[in-house]
Short mmCIF file of C-alpha atoms in Angstrom, two decimals:
data_model
loop_
_atom_site.label_atom_id
_atom_site.label_comp_id
_atom_site.label_asym_id
_atom_site.label_seq_id
_atom_site.Cartn_x
_atom_site.Cartn_y
_atom_site.Cartn_z
CA MET G 99 -8.81 33.30 0.48
CA ILE G 100 -7.11 30.17 -0.86
CA ASN G 101 -4.78 28.06 1.53
CA PHE G 102 -2.27 26.14 -0.53
CA VAL G 103 0.07 23.92 0.19
CA LEU G 104 3.49 23.40 -1.70
CA PRO G 105 6.42 21.00 -0.97
CA LYS G 106 9.77 22.43 -0.49
CA GLY G 107 12.40 21.60 -3.06
CA ARG G 108 12.52 20.87 -6.73
CA LEU G 109 9.17 20.66 -7.38
CA MET G 110 8.30 23.64 -5.56
CA LYS G 111 9.87 25.61 -8.12
CA LYS G 112 8.47 24.00 -11.16
CA ALA G 113 5.12 24.78 -9.61
CA ALA G 114 5.92 28.24 -8.62
CA THR G 115 6.96 28.72 -12.91
CA VAL G 116 3.54 27.22 -13.90
CA LEU G 117 1.45 29.40 -11.61
CA GLU G 118 3.35 32.26 -12.74
CA LYS G 119 1.85 31.49 -16.06
CA ILE G 120 -1.65 32.38 -14.70
CA GLY G 121 -1.01 35.52 -12.68
CA VAL G 122 -0.19 33.65 -9.52
CA SER G 123 2.99 34.44 -7.98
CA VAL G 124 4.20 32.29 -4.99
CA LYS G 125 5.56 34.39 -2.29
CA GLU G 126 8.78 32.21 -1.24
CA PRO G 127 8.96 31.83 2.69
CA GLU G 128 11.96 34.02 4.12
CA ASP G 129 14.42 32.05 6.52
CA ARG G 130 12.03 29.27 8.60
CA GLU G 131 8.88 30.88 7.46
CA LEU G 132 6.24 27.76 7.19
CA ILE G 133 2.91 30.19 6.01
CA VAL G 134 3.32 33.27 3.74
CA LYS G 135 -0.13 35.66 3.05
CA ASP G 136 -0.02 36.87 0.04
CA ASP G 137 -2.61 38.42 -2.68
CA GLY G 138 -5.49 35.85 -2.24
CA PHE G 139 -3.81 32.94 -0.84
CA ASN G 140 -2.25 31.35 2.05
CA TRP G 141 1.20 29.34 0.86
CA ILE G 142 2.17 26.84 3.06
CA PHE G 143 5.46 25.03 2.59
CA SER G 144 5.97 21.67 3.78
CA ARG G 145 7.89 18.29 3.50
CA VAL G 146 6.78 16.33 0.22
CA PHE G 147 5.13 13.45 2.33
CA ASP G 148 3.02 15.94 4.03
CA VAL G 149 1.39 17.65 1.19
CA PRO G 150 -1.64 14.67 0.81
CA VAL G 151 -1.74 14.65 4.46
CA PHE G 152 -2.13 18.35 4.78
CA VAL G 153 -4.84 19.01 1.49
CA GLU G 154 -6.78 15.18 3.08
CA ASN G 155 -7.54 17.40 6.54
CA GLY G 156 -8.46 20.95 5.46
CA ILE G 157 -5.85 22.72 3.14
CA ASP G 158 -7.82 23.56 -0.10
CA VAL G 159 -4.93 22.88 -2.75
CA GLY G 160 -1.88 21.37 -3.09
CA ILE G 161 0.73 19.89 -5.34
CA SER G 162 2.48 16.78 -5.23
CA GLY G 163 3.86 13.88 -6.81
CA SER G 164 1.01 11.11 -7.68
CA ASP G 165 3.83 8.67 -5.90
CA VAL G 166 3.04 10.44 -2.69
CA ILE G 167 -0.65 10.55 -3.28
CA ASP G 168 -0.90 6.95 -4.37
CA GLU G 169 1.45 5.86 -1.73
CA LEU G 170 -0.95 7.26 1.30
CA GLY G 171 -3.99 6.62 -0.37
CA ALA G 172 -5.06 10.22 0.01
CA ASP G 173 -8.67 10.77 -0.18
CA VAL G 174 -8.57 13.87 -2.65
CA PHE G 175 -9.46 15.18 -5.93
CA VAL G 176 -7.02 15.07 -8.37
CA PRO G 177 -8.11 17.61 -11.08
CA LEU G 178 -4.78 18.02 -12.89
CA GLU G 179 -1.59 15.89 -14.28
CA LEU G 180 0.97 18.97 -14.27
CA PRO G 181 3.42 19.22 -16.73
CA PHE G 182 6.35 18.38 -14.52
CA GLY G 183 7.98 15.91 -12.46
CA GLN G 184 7.87 13.17 -14.44
CA CYS G 185 9.92 10.26 -13.24
CA ARG G 186 9.02 6.74 -12.78
CA LEU G 187 8.90 4.42 -9.87
CA SER G 188 11.10 1.44 -10.71
CA VAL G 189 12.59 -1.75 -9.25
CA ILE G 190 16.50 -1.38 -8.82
CA THR G 191 19.03 -4.61 -8.41
CA SER G 192 22.58 -4.62 -8.58
CA ALA G 193 24.20 -3.90 -12.15
CA GLN G 194 26.18 -7.05 -11.73
CA LYS G 195 23.07 -9.30 -11.31
CA ASP G 196 20.99 -10.31 -14.74
CA LEU G 197 17.55 -10.76 -12.98
CA LYS G 198 13.58 -10.48 -13.36
CA ILE G 199 10.93 -10.04 -11.23
CA GLU G 200 9.63 -13.41 -11.01
CA GLN G 201 12.99 -14.38 -9.50
CA MET G 202 12.61 -12.34 -6.77
CA THR G 203 10.78 -14.62 -4.19
CA ASN G 204 11.69 -13.86 -0.65
CA TYR G 205 13.78 -10.99 -1.55
CA ARG G 206 14.66 -7.84 0.91
CA ILE G 207 12.96 -4.76 -0.79
CA ALA G 208 14.01 -1.03 0.67
CA THR G 209 12.11 1.18 -0.03
CA LYS G 210 10.30 4.87 0.84
CA PHE G 211 7.11 3.74 -0.88
CA PRO G 212 5.85 0.14 1.15
CA ASN G 213 2.44 0.16 0.39
CA MET G 214 2.73 0.49 -3.47
CA THR G 215 5.95 -1.91 -3.41
CA LYS G 216 3.67 -4.57 -1.27
CA ALA G 217 0.73 -4.09 -3.69
CA PHE G 218 3.01 -4.55 -6.92
CA PHE G 219 4.79 -7.33 -5.72
CA SER G 220 1.46 -8.96 -4.16
CA ASP G 221 -0.28 -8.61 -7.60
CA ALA G 222 2.48 -10.50 -9.19
CA GLY G 223 2.06 -13.66 -6.77
CA ILE G 224 5.67 -12.90 -5.56
CA GLU G 225 6.11 -12.63 -1.75
CA VAL G 226 8.48 -10.48 -0.65
CA ASN G 227 10.31 -8.41 2.75
CA VAL G 228 9.50 -4.90 2.53
CA ILE G 229 11.91 -2.59 4.55
CA LYS G 230 10.92 0.91 4.99
CA LEU G 231 13.65 3.45 4.58
CA HIS G 232 13.56 7.28 4.45
CA GLY G 233 15.97 8.06 2.13
CA SER G 234 19.48 7.03 1.03
CA MET G 235 17.86 4.10 -1.01
CA GLU G 236 21.15 3.24 -3.05
CA LEU G 237 22.98 2.48 0.13
CA ALA G 238 20.93 -0.52 0.92
CA PRO G 239 22.05 -2.83 -1.61
CA LYS G 240 25.55 -2.03 -1.16
CA ILE G 241 25.66 -2.37 2.52
CA GLY G 242 23.69 -5.53 2.03
CA ILE G 243 20.42 -4.87 4.26
CA ALA G 244 18.74 -5.16 0.91
CA ASP G 245 18.85 -7.02 -1.79
CA ALA G 246 16.75 -4.67 -4.36
CA ILE G 247 14.90 -1.64 -3.83
CA VAL G 248 12.15 0.62 -5.35
CA ASP G 249 12.63 3.85 -5.47
CA ILE G 250 11.76 7.06 -8.56
CA VAL G 251 14.10 7.07 -10.94
CA ASP G 252 14.47 10.16 -13.17
CA SER G 253 17.67 10.46 -15.64
CA GLY G 254 18.84 6.85 -14.32
CA ASN G 255 22.78 8.80 -13.29
CA THR G 256 22.28 8.15 -9.70
CA ILE G 257 22.02 5.01 -9.53
CA ARG G 258 24.41 4.18 -12.02
CA ALA G 259 26.51 6.02 -10.30
CA ASN G 260 25.93 3.63 -7.54
CA GLY G 261 26.07 0.16 -9.83
CA LEU G 262 22.68 -0.35 -9.73
CA LYS G 263 20.22 -0.91 -12.75
CA GLU G 264 16.62 -0.41 -13.43
CA ILE G 265 15.06 -3.77 -14.00
CA TYR G 266 11.31 -3.25 -14.31
CA LYS G 267 8.84 0.37 -14.30
CA ILE G 268 6.42 -0.29 -11.87
CA ARG G 269 4.16 2.95 -13.27
CA ASP G 270 5.02 6.68 -14.02
CA VAL G 271 4.81 9.36 -11.63
CA GLY G 272 3.94 13.06 -12.06
CA ALA G 273 3.19 16.19 -10.19
CA ARG G 274 -0.63 16.29 -9.46
CA LEU G 275 -3.12 19.58 -8.11
CA ILE G 276 -4.72 18.10 -5.67
CA VAL G 277 -7.95 19.76 -3.80
CA ASN G 278 -9.91 19.08 -0.54
CA ARG G 279 -12.92 17.58 -0.96
CA VAL G 280 -15.27 19.60 1.25
CA SER G 281 -12.98 22.73 0.05
CA GLN G 282 -13.76 21.96 -3.74
CA LYS G 283 -17.66 22.23 -2.02
CA THR G 284 -17.17 25.65 -0.20
CA LYS G 285 -14.60 27.13 -2.56
CA PHE G 286 -16.30 26.01 -5.62
CA GLN G 287 -16.16 28.97 -7.63
CA GLU G 288 -12.68 30.02 -6.36
CA ILE G 289 -11.10 26.32 -6.85
CA ASN G 290 -13.03 26.09 -10.30
CA ASP G 291 -11.25 29.27 -11.43
CA LEU G 292 -8.01 27.93 -10.50
CA VAL G 293 -8.48 24.57 -11.60
CA GLU G 294 -9.72 25.99 -15.22
CA ARG G 295 -6.90 28.58 -15.76
CA LEU G 296 -4.02 26.30 -14.80
CA ALA G 297 -5.68 23.57 -17.35
CA GLY G 298 -5.44 26.42 -19.73
CA VAL G 299 -1.78 26.51 -19.72
CA ILE G 300 -0.49 23.41 -19.43
CA MET E 11 -0.53 0.05 20.35
CA TYR E 12 -3.28 2.81 19.64
CA LYS E 13 -2.84 5.86 22.53
CA ASP E 14 -5.58 7.35 24.60
CA THR E 15 -8.42 5.15 23.75
CA VAL E 16 -10.21 5.43 26.62
CA SER E 17 -10.70 9.66 26.46
CA ASN E 18 -11.32 8.88 22.97
CA SER E 19 -13.88 6.50 23.71
CA PHE E 20 -15.60 9.25 26.11
CA LYS E 21 -16.06 11.67 23.61
CA LEU E 22 -17.12 9.29 20.70
CA GLY E 23 -19.60 7.74 24.07
CA ARG E 24 -21.23 11.53 24.43
CA VAL E 25 -21.68 11.88 20.49
CA THR E 26 -23.50 8.15 19.85
CA LYS E 27 -25.58 8.62 23.09
CA ILE E 28 -27.46 11.42 21.71
CA ILE E 29 -27.97 10.13 18.15
CA ARG E 30 -28.40 6.69 19.56
CA ASP E 31 -31.74 8.06 21.77
CA MET E 32 -32.88 9.78 18.40
CA PHE E 33 -33.01 6.74 16.72
CA TYR E 34 -34.58 5.09 19.07
CA GLU E 35 -37.47 7.45 19.12
CA LEU E 36 -37.50 7.79 14.94
CA ASP E 37 -38.24 3.97 15.60
CA TYR E 38 -35.04 2.54 14.23
CA SER E 39 -33.98 -0.88 15.44
CA GLU E 40 -29.96 -1.24 16.39
CA ILE E 41 -28.37 -4.20 15.18
CA PHE E 42 -25.08 -5.91 15.61
CA LEU E 43 -22.78 -6.92 13.05
CA PRO E 44 -20.13 -9.52 13.76
CA ALA E 45 -16.33 -7.62 13.52
CA MET E 46 -15.35 -10.46 11.05
CA ASP E 47 -16.82 -12.17 8.34
CA ARG E 48 -16.29 -14.64 5.56
CA TYR E 49 -14.96 -12.87 2.54
CA SER E 50 -17.36 -12.48 0.11
CA PRO E 51 -17.17 -10.32 -3.45
CA GLU E 52 -20.05 -7.98 -2.43
CA LEU E 53 -18.43 -6.97 1.03
CA ARG E 54 -16.39 -3.33 0.50
CA GLY E 55 -13.87 -2.14 2.51
CA GLY E 56 -12.64 -3.95 5.50
CA LEU E 57 -9.57 -5.47 6.28
CA LYS E 58 -9.26 -8.89 4.14
CA THR E 59 -7.38 -11.35 6.53
CA ALA E 60 -6.87 -15.45 6.43
CA PHE E 61 -7.12 -17.96 9.12
CA ASN E 62 -7.09 -21.85 9.18
CA ASN E 63 -6.94 -21.53 4.96
CA GLU E 64 -10.61 -19.50 5.22
CA PHE E 65 -10.65 -15.92 3.71
CA TYR E 66 -12.29 -13.45 5.71
CA VAL E 67 -12.83 -9.69 5.57
CA ILE E 68 -12.57 -7.57 9.32
CA LYS E 69 -14.89 -4.74 9.93
CA PRO E 70 -16.49 -4.32 6.09
CA ASP E 71 -18.37 -1.26 4.97
CA VAL E 72 -21.73 -1.59 7.20
CA THR E 73 -24.38 -1.24 4.15
CA SER E 74 -22.38 -4.14 2.09
CA HIS E 75 -22.39 -6.18 5.07
CA LEU E 76 -25.71 -5.81 6.14
CA LEU E 77 -27.14 -6.68 2.47
CA SER E 78 -24.86 -9.60 2.19
CA SER E 79 -26.56 -10.85 5.31
CA ILE E 80 -30.20 -10.36 4.61
CA ILE E 81 -31.92 -13.86 3.57
CA LYS E 82 -35.59 -12.79 3.22
CA GLU E 83 -37.70 -9.58 1.70
CA GLU E 84 -38.73 -7.52 4.54
CA GLU E 85 -38.71 -4.12 5.72
CA LEU E 86 -35.80 -3.27 7.93
CA LYS E 87 -35.50 0.37 9.70
CA VAL E 88 -32.08 -0.29 11.45
CA PHE E 89 -29.23 1.79 12.74
CA TYR E 90 -25.79 0.68 13.69
CA VAL E 91 -22.71 2.03 15.43
CA SER E 92 -19.41 0.05 13.81
CA GLU E 93 -15.77 1.16 13.11
CA VAL E 94 -15.37 0.02 9.50
CA LEU E 95 -11.48 -0.61 8.07
CA ASP E 96 -10.49 1.03 5.34
CA GLY E 97 -8.40 -1.85 3.68
CA THR E 98 -5.55 -1.39 5.95
CA PRO E 99 -5.93 -1.85 9.68
CA LYS E 100 -6.86 2.23 9.93
CA GLY E 101 -10.74 2.76 10.95
CA LYS E 102 -13.02 5.10 12.01
CA TRP E 103 -16.35 4.89 13.53
CA GLN E 104 -19.35 5.63 12.21
CA ILE E 105 -23.18 5.42 13.06
CA GLY E 106 -25.44 4.79 10.27
CA THR E 107 -29.03 3.84 9.29
CA GLU E 108 -30.27 1.63 6.28
CA TRP E 109 -34.07 1.98 5.41
CA ILE E 110 -34.60 -1.12 3.37
CA GLY E 111 -37.82 -2.32 1.48
CA GLY E 112 -41.50 -1.43 3.13
CA LYS E 113 -44.51 0.80 2.17
CA VAL E 114 -43.04 4.10 2.33
CA VAL E 115 -42.27 5.55 -0.90
CA LEU E 116 -38.51 6.30 -1.63
CA LYS E 117 -38.99 9.94 -1.79
CA ASP E 118 -40.53 10.23 1.37
CA LYS E 119 -37.38 7.70 2.95
CA ILE E 120 -34.82 10.31 1.70
CA ILE E 121 -36.55 13.15 2.86
CA GLU E 122 -36.91 11.67 6.38
CA GLN E 123 -33.42 10.57 6.69
CA ILE E 124 -32.14 14.02 5.40
CA LEU E 125 -34.24 15.59 8.03
CA THR E 126 -33.25 13.15 10.23
CA VAL E 127 -29.49 13.93 9.65
CA LYS E 128 -30.54 17.57 9.88
CA ALA E 129 -31.94 17.01 13.36
CA ILE E 130 -29.04 15.18 14.57
CA LEU E 131 -26.71 17.90 13.73
CA LYS E 132 -28.62 20.65 15.11
CA ALA E 133 -28.44 18.13 18.64
CA LEU E 134 -25.07 18.04 18.51
CA GLY E 135 -24.64 21.84 18.49
CA ILE E 136 -23.01 21.68 15.15
CA ALA E 137 -23.79 24.74 12.79
CA ASP E 138 -22.91 25.72 9.34
CA PHE E 139 -23.34 22.36 7.98
CA MET E 140 -24.62 21.43 4.30
CA ILE E 141 -26.10 18.58 2.44
CA ASP E 142 -25.07 17.94 -1.22
CA ILE E 143 -27.11 15.63 -3.15
CA GLY E 144 -26.21 14.39 -6.44
CA SER E 145 -27.82 11.58 -8.92
CA LEU E 146 -25.73 8.55 -10.60
CA ARG E 147 -28.55 8.06 -12.41
CA LYS E 148 -27.46 11.53 -14.45
CA TRP E 149 -24.18 10.33 -14.73
CA ARG E 150 -25.77 6.92 -15.97
CA GLU E 151 -27.78 9.07 -18.45
CA ILE E 152 -24.67 10.42 -20.08
CA ILE E 153 -22.86 7.20 -20.18
CA GLU E 154 -25.67 5.24 -22.31
CA GLN E 155 -26.29 8.12 -24.54
CA TYR E 156 -22.56 8.10 -25.73
CA HIS E 157 -21.89 4.16 -24.96
CA LEU E 158 -18.89 5.59 -22.75
CA ASP E 159 -17.25 3.03 -20.16
CA LYS E 160 -18.56 2.92 -16.92
CA LYS E 161 -15.58 2.30 -15.03
CA THR E 162 -13.21 4.71 -16.94
CA VAL E 163 -16.09 7.77 -16.51
CA TYR E 164 -16.58 6.68 -12.72
CA GLU E 165 -12.98 6.71 -11.88
CA ALA E 166 -12.53 10.25 -13.75
CA ILE E 167 -15.63 11.69 -12.13
CA GLU E 168 -14.66 10.34 -8.46
CA LYS E 169 -11.48 12.27 -8.61
CA ARG E 170 -12.75 15.09 -10.50
CA SER E 171 -9.71 14.63 -12.78
CA ILE E 172 -10.12 17.16 -15.63
CA SER E 173 -7.28 15.65 -17.58
CA ALA E 174 -8.65 12.31 -17.29
CA MET E 175 -11.55 13.44 -19.38
CA GLY E 176 -9.67 15.06 -21.93
CA SER E 177 -7.54 12.10 -22.28
CA MET E 178 -10.37 10.11 -22.86
CA ASN E 179 -11.15 9.06 -26.31
CA ILE E 180 -14.53 10.37 -26.60
CA PRO E 181 -16.87 12.39 -28.74
CA GLY E 182 -16.66 16.15 -28.00
CA LYS E 183 -20.11 16.44 -27.35
CA ALA E 184 -19.85 13.51 -24.45
CA ARG E 185 -16.78 15.44 -22.87
CA GLY E 186 -18.93 18.53 -23.12
CA ALA E 187 -22.02 16.87 -21.11
CA LEU E 188 -19.42 14.94 -18.59
CA MET E 189 -17.77 18.43 -18.09
CA GLY E 190 -21.27 20.22 -17.82
CA LEU E 191 -22.32 17.85 -15.41
CA LEU E 192 -19.80 18.31 -13.11
CA GLN E 193 -19.57 21.91 -12.84
CA LYS E 194 -23.52 21.70 -11.98
CA ARG E 195 -24.11 22.73 -8.42
CA GLY E 196 -26.79 25.14 -7.35
CA LYS E 197 -29.94 25.34 -5.10
CA THR E 198 -32.19 23.56 -8.00
CA CYS E 199 -31.61 21.06 -11.14
CA ASP E 200 -34.89 20.96 -13.53
CA ASP E 201 -35.34 17.52 -12.15
CA PRO E 202 -38.43 17.12 -10.37
CA PHE E 203 -37.44 14.39 -8.34
CA ILE E 204 -34.41 16.31 -7.03
CA ASP E 205 -36.07 19.66 -6.62
CA GLY E 206 -38.73 17.57 -4.99
CA ILE E 207 -36.70 16.28 -2.44
CA ILE E 208 -34.86 19.78 -1.64
CA GLY E 209 -38.57 21.68 -1.64
CA ALA E 210 -39.98 19.11 0.78
CA VAL E 211 -36.83 19.88 2.76
CA ASN E 212 -37.14 23.36 2.32
CA ASP E 213 -33.78 24.47 4.20
CA ASP E 214 -30.90 26.62 3.18
CA CYS E 215 -28.33 23.54 3.97
CA MET E 216 -29.22 21.64 0.73
CA MET E 217 -27.78 22.22 -2.43
CA VAL E 218 -27.31 20.03 -5.53
CA ASP E 219 -23.95 18.83 -6.63
CA PHE E 220 -23.53 16.52 -9.36
CA GLY E 221 -19.89 16.25 -8.62
CA THR E 222 -21.34 14.22 -5.57
CA LEU E 223 -20.27 10.59 -6.39
CA ARG E 224 -19.74 8.12 -3.55
CA HIS E 225 -17.41 5.78 -3.51
CA PHE E 226 -19.46 2.35 -3.51
CA ASP E 227 -21.27 0.43 -6.51
CA TYR E 228 -24.45 -0.20 -4.94
CA TYR E 229 -25.36 2.75 -4.58
CA ASP E 230 -28.38 3.39 -7.32
CA ASP E 231 -29.04 6.82 -8.01
CA ILE E 232 -29.44 9.58 -5.28
CA VAL E 233 -25.94 10.15 -2.96
CA ILE E 234 -25.63 12.84 -0.37
CA GLU E 235 -22.69 14.29 1.29
CA ILE E 236 -22.62 16.16 4.66
CA TYR E 237 -19.92 18.66 5.70
CA THR E 238 -19.08 21.59 7.02
CA ARG E 239 -17.02 25.00 6.28
CA ASN E 240 -15.45 24.30 9.70
CA HIS E 241 -13.70 20.90 9.30
CA GLY E 242 -11.88 19.40 6.37
CA LYS E 243 -13.35 15.94 6.40
CA MET E 244 -16.72 14.91 5.32
CA LEU E 245 -19.40 14.34 8.41
CA GLY E 246 -20.66 11.92 6.70
CA GLY E 247 -22.36 10.78 3.29
CA GLY E 248 -25.32 8.20 1.94
CA GLY E 249 -27.41 6.95 -1.02
CA GLN E 250 -29.93 4.93 -2.53
CA TYR E 251 -29.95 1.41 -3.71
CA VAL E 252 -32.07 -1.64 -4.20
CA ASN E 253 -32.10 -4.80 -2.47
CA ARG E 254 -33.92 -7.60 -3.88
CA GLY E 255 -35.84 -5.23 -5.67
CA GLN E 256 -36.70 -2.97 -2.79
CA ASP E 257 -35.93 0.65 -2.82
CA CYS E 258 -33.46 1.39 -0.02
CA PHE E 259 -31.69 4.32 1.65
CA GLY E 260 -29.35 4.78 4.25
CA PHE E 261 -26.52 7.33 5.49
CA ALA E 262 -23.41 6.88 7.67
CA LEU E 263 -21.66 9.75 10.00
CA ASP E 264 -18.15 9.48 10.76
CA LEU E 265 -18.15 9.51 15.18
CA GLY E 266 -14.94 10.61 15.03
CA VAL E 267 -15.49 14.23 13.07
CA LEU E 268 -18.67 15.18 15.02
CA SER E 269 -17.16 14.28 18.43
CA GLN E 270 -14.40 16.96 17.64
CA LEU E 271 -16.92 19.42 15.98
CA ALA E 272 -19.15 18.57 19.33
CA SER E 273 -16.66 19.29 21.76
CA GLU E 274 -17.47 22.59 22.06
CA THR E 275 -20.97 22.24 22.87
CA LEU E 276 -20.99 19.09 24.94
CA GLY E 277 -17.46 19.82 26.83
CA ASN E 278 -14.32 18.08 26.66
CA SER E 279 -14.17 16.37 29.99
CA GLN E 280 -15.06 13.38 31.60
CA GLU E 281 -17.53 15.26 34.19
CA GLY E 282 -20.49 15.04 31.90
CA ASP E 283 -20.74 11.31 31.69
CA SER E 284 -21.43 11.38 35.62
CA ASN E 285 -24.95 9.48 37.04
CA ASP E 286 -25.01 12.25 39.70
#
């Protein structure tokens, strides 16, 4: 039995499609079900930011965005880069400003990713004030609580619709298969088999 | 502010006392390193900070801290109890040993320390544990044979990243050798040194797993990881290193994980600490 945690939302549907290719069907939760047992798997459905936490602490396998894994510094194995969830973590400012990263000293930066944001600006030698928000990033510059944001950009439509523009890509982001370090040993064959089968279809 | 540190201390204290007594019986001396030391590139882990225009590291990895403090060649058979920070204010309490230099040959040091780990876990009532043994030498042999970039290979192995290995611009034979070693797990491995250790320990808890690669770059060859299927986190680990030309081996156990697992056998309340 493999305990497999999936993030609720868009990534879950895409993860289910890839797993379908190796004959594993994700039984989606009914109503408010959080765990579904089915065909050799315990499916656990969690918030996006909790997936690496679950896997680090004992759930065997999960699928998570690389942004969340890196932000949390999760101590997990990351055997596979999956072919979905591709986007980028970028610095975003008002579309009216013509600004470079080097000019952002003492800027207030709103983000869901404070650790990666601090690391990026610190490596660039630029001191900024980082404000942690949990959502609605685009609102922060509009209402004046931040001068810029660091957030995930996919098509760019949302930021353009809010009068913002992407000025610097910090890193590429994508979905990853992650594995608990102890489970990799105690369920060696089952997990290797899953990884090999997935590697064969992506 | 952290909550419930007092009752957590009682739990850690009970486990620590049992292990500390065992170390004293085995002729290990306890060492006390400062919580904060001047920054040095040799120090691993810990929280970097600045004070009065000087850079410091708070509660770094103990092995690297000890090695940077040693000023002469001598045998040290020591143990410590310390909190180690992971680059943030977040840390974990560890109890561990370092056996540096002396006349005892490396293989015997490793065997004695693995037997010590086994004795500790049994004394704490922790059953079903496993000890995996890996070898950095085996990875170095492939890296040297195919002239691979050590940093890139180690980063891929540490994450068991099949994708990273697949995207490396290296010959197919090299990739095959790396993948083969990553998947090598069993009771023996045709390496006389490693098989000799496993034979001497002579216990079903021992397993060869070349995918075992510890984070710290001071390790030279043999590394171990200790775990149980009853907990999602490693109980501890250790490895072999060289200091001033002397063979050394040490291991550390996570006191937080041990206290969770041992709470059933040792009891959860404070009553056990009474002097009655």
